[in-house]
PDB file of C-alpha atoms in Angstrom:
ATOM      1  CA  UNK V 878     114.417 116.136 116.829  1.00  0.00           C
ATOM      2  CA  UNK V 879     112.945 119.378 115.489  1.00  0.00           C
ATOM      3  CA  UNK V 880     109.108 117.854 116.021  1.00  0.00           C
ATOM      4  CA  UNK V 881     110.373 117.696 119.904  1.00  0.00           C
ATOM      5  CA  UNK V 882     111.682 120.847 120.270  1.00  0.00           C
ATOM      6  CA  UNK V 883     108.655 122.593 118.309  1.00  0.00           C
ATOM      7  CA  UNK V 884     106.465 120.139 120.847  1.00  0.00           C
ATOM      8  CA  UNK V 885     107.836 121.503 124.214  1.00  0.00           C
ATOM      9  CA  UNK V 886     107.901 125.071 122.555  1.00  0.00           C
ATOM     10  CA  UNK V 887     104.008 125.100 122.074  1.00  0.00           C
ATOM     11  CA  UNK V 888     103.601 122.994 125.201  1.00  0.00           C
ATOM     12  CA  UNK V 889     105.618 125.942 127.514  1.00  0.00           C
ATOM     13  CA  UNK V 890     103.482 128.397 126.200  1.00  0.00           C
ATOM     14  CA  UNK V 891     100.764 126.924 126.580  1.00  0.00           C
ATOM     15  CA  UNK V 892     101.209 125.891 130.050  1.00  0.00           C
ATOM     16  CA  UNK V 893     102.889 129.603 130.806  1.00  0.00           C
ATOM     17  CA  UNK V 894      99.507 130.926 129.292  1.00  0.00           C
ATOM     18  CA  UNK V 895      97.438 128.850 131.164  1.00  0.00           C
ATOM     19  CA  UNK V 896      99.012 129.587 134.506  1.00  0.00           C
ATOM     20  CA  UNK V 897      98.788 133.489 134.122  1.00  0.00           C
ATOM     21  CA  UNK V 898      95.251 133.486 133.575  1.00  0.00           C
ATOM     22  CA  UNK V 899      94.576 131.420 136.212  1.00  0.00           C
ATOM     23  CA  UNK V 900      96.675 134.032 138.707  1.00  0.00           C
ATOM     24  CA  UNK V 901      94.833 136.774 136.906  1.00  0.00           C
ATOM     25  CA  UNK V 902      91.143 135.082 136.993  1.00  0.00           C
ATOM     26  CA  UNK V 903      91.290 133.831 140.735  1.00  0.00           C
ATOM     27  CA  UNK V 904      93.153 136.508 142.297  1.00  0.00           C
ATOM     28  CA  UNK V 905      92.115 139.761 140.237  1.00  0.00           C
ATOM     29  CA  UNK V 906      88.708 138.648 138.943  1.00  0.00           C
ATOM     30  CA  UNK V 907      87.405 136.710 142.220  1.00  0.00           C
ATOM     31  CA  UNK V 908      86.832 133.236 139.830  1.00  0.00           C
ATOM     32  CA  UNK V 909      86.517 129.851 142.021  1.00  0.00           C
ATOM     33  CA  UNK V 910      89.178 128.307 142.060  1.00  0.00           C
ATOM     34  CA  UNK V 911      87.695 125.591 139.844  1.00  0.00           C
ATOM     35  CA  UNK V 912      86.407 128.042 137.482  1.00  0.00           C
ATOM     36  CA  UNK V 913      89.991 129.790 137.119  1.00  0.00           C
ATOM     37  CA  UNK V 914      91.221 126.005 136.292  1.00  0.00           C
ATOM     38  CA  UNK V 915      89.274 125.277 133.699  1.00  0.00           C
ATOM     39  CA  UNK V 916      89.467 128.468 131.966  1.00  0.00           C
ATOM     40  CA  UNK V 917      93.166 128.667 132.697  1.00  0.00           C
ATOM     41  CA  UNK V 918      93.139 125.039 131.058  1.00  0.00           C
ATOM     42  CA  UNK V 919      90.802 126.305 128.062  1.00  0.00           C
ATOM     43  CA  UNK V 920      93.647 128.692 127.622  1.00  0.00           C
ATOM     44  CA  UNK V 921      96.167 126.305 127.977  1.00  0.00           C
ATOM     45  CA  UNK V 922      94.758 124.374 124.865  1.00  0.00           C
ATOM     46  CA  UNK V 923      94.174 127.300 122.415  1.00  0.00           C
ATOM     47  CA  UNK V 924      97.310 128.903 122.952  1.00  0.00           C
ATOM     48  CA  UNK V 925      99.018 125.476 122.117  1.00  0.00           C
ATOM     49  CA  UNK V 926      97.185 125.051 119.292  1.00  0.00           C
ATOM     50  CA  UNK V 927      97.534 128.304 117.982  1.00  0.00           C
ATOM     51  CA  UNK V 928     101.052 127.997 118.411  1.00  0.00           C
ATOM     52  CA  UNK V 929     101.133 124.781 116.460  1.00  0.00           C
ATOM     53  CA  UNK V 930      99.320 126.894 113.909  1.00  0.00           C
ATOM     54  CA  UNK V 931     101.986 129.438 113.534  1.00  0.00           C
ATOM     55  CA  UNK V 932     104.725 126.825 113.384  1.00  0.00           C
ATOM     56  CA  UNK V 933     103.380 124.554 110.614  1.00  0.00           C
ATOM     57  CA  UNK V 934     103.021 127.845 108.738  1.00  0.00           C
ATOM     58  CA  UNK V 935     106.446 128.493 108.908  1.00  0.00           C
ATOM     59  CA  UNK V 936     107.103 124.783 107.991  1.00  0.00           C
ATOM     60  CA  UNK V 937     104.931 125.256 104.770  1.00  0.00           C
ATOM     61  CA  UNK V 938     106.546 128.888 103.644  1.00  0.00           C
ATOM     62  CA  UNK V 939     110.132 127.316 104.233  1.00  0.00           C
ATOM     63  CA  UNK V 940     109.742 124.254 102.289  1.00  0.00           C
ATOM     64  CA  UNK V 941     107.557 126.109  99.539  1.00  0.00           C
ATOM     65  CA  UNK V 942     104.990 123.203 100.316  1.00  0.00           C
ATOM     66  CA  UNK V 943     101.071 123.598 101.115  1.00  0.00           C
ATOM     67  CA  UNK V 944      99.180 121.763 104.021  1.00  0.00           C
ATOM     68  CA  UNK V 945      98.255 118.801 101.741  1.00  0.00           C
ATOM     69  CA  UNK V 946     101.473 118.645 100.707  1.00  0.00           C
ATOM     70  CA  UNK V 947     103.458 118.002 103.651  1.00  0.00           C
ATOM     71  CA  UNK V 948     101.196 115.501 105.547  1.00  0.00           C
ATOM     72  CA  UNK V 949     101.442 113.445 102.608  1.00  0.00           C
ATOM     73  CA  UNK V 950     105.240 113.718 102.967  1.00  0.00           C
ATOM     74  CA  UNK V 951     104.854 112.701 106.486  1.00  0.00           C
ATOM     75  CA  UNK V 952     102.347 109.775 105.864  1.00  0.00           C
ATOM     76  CA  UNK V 953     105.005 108.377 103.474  1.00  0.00           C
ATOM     77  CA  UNK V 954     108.022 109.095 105.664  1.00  0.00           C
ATOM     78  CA  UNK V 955     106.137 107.355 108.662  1.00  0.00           C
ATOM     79  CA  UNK V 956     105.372 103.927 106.183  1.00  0.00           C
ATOM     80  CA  UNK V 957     109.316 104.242 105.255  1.00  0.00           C
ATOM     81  CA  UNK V 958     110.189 104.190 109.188  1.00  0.00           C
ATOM     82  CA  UNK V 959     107.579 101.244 109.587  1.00  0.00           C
ATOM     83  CA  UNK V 960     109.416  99.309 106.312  1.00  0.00           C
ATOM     84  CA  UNK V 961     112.919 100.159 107.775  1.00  0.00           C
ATOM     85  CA  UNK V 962     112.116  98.372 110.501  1.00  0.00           C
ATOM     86  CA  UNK V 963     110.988  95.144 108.893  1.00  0.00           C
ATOM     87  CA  UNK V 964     114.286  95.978 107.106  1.00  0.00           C
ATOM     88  CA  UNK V 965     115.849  95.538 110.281  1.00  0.00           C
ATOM     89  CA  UNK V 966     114.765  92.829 112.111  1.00  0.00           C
ATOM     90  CA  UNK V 967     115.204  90.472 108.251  1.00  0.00           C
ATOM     91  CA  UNK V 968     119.163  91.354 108.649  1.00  0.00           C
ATOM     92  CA  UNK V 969     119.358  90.633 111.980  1.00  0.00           C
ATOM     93  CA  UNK V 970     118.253  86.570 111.118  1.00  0.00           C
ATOM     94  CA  UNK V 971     121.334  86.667 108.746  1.00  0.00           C
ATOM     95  CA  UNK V 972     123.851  83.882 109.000  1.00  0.00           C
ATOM     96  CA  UNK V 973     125.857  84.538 105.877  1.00  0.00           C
ATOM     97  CA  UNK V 974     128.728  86.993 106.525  1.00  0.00           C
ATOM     98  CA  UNK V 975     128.092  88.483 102.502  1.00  0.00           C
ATOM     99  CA  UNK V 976     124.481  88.284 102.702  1.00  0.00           C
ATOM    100  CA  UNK V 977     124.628  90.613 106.056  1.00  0.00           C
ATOM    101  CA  UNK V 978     127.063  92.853 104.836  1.00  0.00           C
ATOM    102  CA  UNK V 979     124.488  93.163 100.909  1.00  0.00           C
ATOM    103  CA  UNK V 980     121.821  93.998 103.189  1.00  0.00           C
ATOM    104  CA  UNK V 981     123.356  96.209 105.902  1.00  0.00           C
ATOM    105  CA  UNK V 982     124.161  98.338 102.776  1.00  0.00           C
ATOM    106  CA  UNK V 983     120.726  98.366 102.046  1.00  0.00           C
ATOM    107  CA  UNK V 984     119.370  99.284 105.242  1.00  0.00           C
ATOM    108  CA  UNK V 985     122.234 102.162 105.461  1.00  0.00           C
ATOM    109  CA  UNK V 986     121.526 103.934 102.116  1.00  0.00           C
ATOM    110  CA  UNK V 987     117.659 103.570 102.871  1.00  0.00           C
ATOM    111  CA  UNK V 988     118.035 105.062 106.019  1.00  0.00           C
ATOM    112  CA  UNK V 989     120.605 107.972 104.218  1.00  0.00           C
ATOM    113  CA  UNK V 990     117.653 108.596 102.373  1.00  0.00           C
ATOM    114  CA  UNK V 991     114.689 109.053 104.983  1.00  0.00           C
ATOM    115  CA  UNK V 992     117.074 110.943 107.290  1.00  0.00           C
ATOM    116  CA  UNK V 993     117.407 113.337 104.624  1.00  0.00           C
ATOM    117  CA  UNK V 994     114.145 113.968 103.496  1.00  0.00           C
ATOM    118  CA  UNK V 995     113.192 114.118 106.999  1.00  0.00           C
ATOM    119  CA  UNK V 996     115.024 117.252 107.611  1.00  0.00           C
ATOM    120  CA  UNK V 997     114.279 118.796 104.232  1.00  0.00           C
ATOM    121  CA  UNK V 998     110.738 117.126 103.050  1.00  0.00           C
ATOM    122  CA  UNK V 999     110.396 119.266  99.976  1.00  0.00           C
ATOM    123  CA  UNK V1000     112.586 116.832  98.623  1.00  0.00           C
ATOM    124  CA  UNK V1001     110.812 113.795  98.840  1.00  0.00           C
ATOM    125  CA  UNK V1002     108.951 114.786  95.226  1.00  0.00           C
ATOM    126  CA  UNK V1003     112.658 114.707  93.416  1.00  0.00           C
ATOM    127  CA  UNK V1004     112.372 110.634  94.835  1.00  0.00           C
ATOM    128  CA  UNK V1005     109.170 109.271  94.761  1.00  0.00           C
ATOM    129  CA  UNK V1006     110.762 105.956  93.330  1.00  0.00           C
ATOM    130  CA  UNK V1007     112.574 105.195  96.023  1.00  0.00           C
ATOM    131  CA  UNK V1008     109.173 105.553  98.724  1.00  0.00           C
ATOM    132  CA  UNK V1009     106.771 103.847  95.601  1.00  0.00           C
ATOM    133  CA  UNK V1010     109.525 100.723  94.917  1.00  0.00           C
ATOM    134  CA  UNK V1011     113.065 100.644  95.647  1.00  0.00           C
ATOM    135  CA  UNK V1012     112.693 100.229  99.462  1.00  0.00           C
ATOM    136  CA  UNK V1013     109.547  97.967  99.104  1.00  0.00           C
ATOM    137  CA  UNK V1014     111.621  95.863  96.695  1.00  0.00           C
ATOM    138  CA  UNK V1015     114.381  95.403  99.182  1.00  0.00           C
ATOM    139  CA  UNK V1016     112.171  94.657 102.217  1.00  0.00           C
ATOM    140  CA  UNK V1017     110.769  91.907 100.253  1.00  0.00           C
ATOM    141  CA  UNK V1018     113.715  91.103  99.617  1.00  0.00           C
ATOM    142  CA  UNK V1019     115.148  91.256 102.791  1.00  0.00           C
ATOM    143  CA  UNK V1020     112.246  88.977 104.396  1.00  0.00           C
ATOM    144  CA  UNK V1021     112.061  86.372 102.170  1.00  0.00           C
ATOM    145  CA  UNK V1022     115.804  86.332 102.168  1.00  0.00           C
ATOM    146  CA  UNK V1023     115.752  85.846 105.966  1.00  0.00           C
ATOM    147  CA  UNK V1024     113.126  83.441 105.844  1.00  0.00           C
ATOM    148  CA  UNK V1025     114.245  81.074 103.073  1.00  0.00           C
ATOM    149  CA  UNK V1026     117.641  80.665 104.405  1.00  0.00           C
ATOM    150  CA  UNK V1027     116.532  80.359 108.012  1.00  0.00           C
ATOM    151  CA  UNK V1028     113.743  77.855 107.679  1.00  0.00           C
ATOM    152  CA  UNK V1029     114.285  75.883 104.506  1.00  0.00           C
ATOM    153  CA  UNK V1030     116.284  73.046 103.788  1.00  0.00           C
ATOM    154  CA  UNK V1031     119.803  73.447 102.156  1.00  0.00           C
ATOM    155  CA  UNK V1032     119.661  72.097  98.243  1.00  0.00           C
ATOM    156  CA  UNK V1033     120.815  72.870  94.784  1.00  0.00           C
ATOM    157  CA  UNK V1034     117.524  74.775  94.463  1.00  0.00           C
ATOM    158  CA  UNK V1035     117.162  76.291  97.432  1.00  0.00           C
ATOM    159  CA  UNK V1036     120.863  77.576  97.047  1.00  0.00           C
ATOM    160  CA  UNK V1037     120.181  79.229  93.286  1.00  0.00           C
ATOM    161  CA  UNK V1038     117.314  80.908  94.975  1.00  0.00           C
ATOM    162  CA  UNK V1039     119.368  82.652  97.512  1.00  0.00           C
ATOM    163  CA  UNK V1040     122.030  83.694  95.173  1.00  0.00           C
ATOM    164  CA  UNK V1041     119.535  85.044  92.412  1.00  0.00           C
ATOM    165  CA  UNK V1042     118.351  87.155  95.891  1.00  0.00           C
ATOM    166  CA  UNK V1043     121.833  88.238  96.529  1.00  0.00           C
ATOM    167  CA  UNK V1044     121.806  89.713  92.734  1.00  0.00           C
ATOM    168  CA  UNK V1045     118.873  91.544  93.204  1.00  0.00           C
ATOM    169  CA  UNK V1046     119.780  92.888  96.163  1.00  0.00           C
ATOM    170  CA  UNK V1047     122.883  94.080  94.586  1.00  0.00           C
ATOM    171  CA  UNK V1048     120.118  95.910  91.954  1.00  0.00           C
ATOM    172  CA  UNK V1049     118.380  97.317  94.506  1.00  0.00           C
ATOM    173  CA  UNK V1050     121.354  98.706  96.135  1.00  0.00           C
ATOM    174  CA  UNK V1051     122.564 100.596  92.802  1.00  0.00           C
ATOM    175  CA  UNK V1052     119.218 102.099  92.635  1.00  0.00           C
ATOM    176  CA  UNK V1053     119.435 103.067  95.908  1.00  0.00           C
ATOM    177  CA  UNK V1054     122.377 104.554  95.695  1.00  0.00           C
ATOM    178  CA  UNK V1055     121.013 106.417  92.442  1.00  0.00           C
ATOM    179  CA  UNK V1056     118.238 107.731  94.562  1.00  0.00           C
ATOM    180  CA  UNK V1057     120.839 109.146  97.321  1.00  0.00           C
ATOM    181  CA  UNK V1058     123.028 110.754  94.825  1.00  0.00           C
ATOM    182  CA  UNK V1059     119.697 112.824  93.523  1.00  0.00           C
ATOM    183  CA  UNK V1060     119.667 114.058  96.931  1.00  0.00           C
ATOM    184  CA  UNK V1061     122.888 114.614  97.227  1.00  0.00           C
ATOM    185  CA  UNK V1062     123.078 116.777  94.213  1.00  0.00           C
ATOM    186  CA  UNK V1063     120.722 118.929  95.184  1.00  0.00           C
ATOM    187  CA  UNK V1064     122.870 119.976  98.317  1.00  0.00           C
ATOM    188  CA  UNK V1065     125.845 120.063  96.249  1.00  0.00           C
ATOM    189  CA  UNK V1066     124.167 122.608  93.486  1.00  0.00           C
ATOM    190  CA  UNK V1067     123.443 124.781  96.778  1.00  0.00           C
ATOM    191  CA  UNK V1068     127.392 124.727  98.028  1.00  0.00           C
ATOM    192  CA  UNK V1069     128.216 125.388  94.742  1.00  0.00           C
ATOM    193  CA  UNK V1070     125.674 128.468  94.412  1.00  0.00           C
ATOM    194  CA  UNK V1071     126.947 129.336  97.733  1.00  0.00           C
ATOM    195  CA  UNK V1072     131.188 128.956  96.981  1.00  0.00           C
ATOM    196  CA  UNK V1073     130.373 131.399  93.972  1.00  0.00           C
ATOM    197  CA  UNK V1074     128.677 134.080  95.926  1.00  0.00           C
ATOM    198  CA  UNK V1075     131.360 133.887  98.300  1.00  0.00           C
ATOM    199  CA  UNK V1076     134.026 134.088  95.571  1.00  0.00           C
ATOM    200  CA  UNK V1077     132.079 136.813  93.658  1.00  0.00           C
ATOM    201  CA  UNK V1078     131.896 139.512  96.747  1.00  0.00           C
ATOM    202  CA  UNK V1079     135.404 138.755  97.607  1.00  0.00           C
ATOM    203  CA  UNK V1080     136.530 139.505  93.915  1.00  0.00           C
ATOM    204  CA  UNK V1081     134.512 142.475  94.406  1.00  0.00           C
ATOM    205  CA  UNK V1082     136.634 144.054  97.860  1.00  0.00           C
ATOM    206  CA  UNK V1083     139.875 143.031  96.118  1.00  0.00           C
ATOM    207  CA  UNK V1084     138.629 145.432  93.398  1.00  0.00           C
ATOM    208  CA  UNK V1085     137.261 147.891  95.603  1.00  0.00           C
ATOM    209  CA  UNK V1086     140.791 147.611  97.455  1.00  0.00           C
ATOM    210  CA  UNK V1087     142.696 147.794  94.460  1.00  0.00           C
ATOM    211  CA  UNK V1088     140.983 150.785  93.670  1.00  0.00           C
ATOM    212  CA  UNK V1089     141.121 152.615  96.569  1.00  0.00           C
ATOM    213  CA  UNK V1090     145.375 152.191  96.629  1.00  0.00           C
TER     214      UNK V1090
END
């Protein structure tokens, strides 16, 4: 949502830009009209670029992250969309009531997790094991699950396979929940950082109050 918002800021002013040096080029400095569109176009670009400059900065020197950094976050976070996907269409295949409700789990906490470290990337270093393995184990998972139970034929063997799947799955979904919980704590050490400031500068009016009477 933020990428959108950022992209129609830096489109507007480019576009704004671009229009008021056309105005200013054909009317006040007798341009062609063709001229004043391409430069007024020429502006259009560099101002939006610049402007994606300025906001990428701000990106880096709020996340504490450096350019290299946080395109590798992003190259990661796009596979994880990509693998959530394939996460996706596997459940949907599901006949088995328990088997869809193992992996819906899956694809809930996985998608817990890239939600989060979408809107704060700095913390995709505190959970490289769940982008390196957790959520490529379950997608494998997940597709041969779907496929084995789908396409093969129903016997002793085939049957064992499916429920040794259903146990790993039930691994994978305690790691997963693992990962969230690292997450998690980090927002909770910052409400808790937060509730004691609070509680700290009240103590300090009631003092001040009880000082004053």
């Amino acid at each position: 949502m933020m990428s959108i918002i950022r992209f129609a800021v830096r489109s507007l002013l480019g576009a704004c830009s671009g229009f008021i040096v056309w105005l200013i080029t054909y009317f006040n400095m007798d341009f062609t009209f063709l001229f004043s569109s391409l430069t007024a176009l020429g502006a259009s670009i560099f101002i939006y670029f610049i402007v994606k400059w300025i906001q990428l900065a701000r990106i880096y020197r709020k996340y504490g992250l450096t350019r290299k950094e946080y395109q590798f976050i992003l190259k990661n976070l796009k596979q994880a969309s990509g693998k959530l996907r394939r996460l996706q269409r596997s459940i949907i295949n599901l006949r088995s009531i328990s088997a869809f409700r193992q992996f819906y789990e899956t694809q809930k906490l996985s998608r817990k997790i890239v939600k989060t470290v979408k809107i704060q990337p700095q913390l995709f270093f505190t959970n490289e094991e769940f982008f390196y393995k957790h959520l490529d184990s379950a997608v494998e998972i997940a597709e041969k699950y779907s496929l084995l139970s789908s396409q093969a034929p129903v016997n002793p063997d085939v049957r064992h396979t499916l429920q040794e799947a259903k146990k790993s799955i039930s691994i994978v979904n305690s790691k997963l929940e693992a990962d969230l919980m690292k997450l998690m704590s980090h927002e909770i050490q910052k409400l808790n950082v937060e509730i004691d400031y609070i509680k700290l500068h009240n103590q300090w009016d009631q003092d001040k109050n009880g000082i004053k009477k």
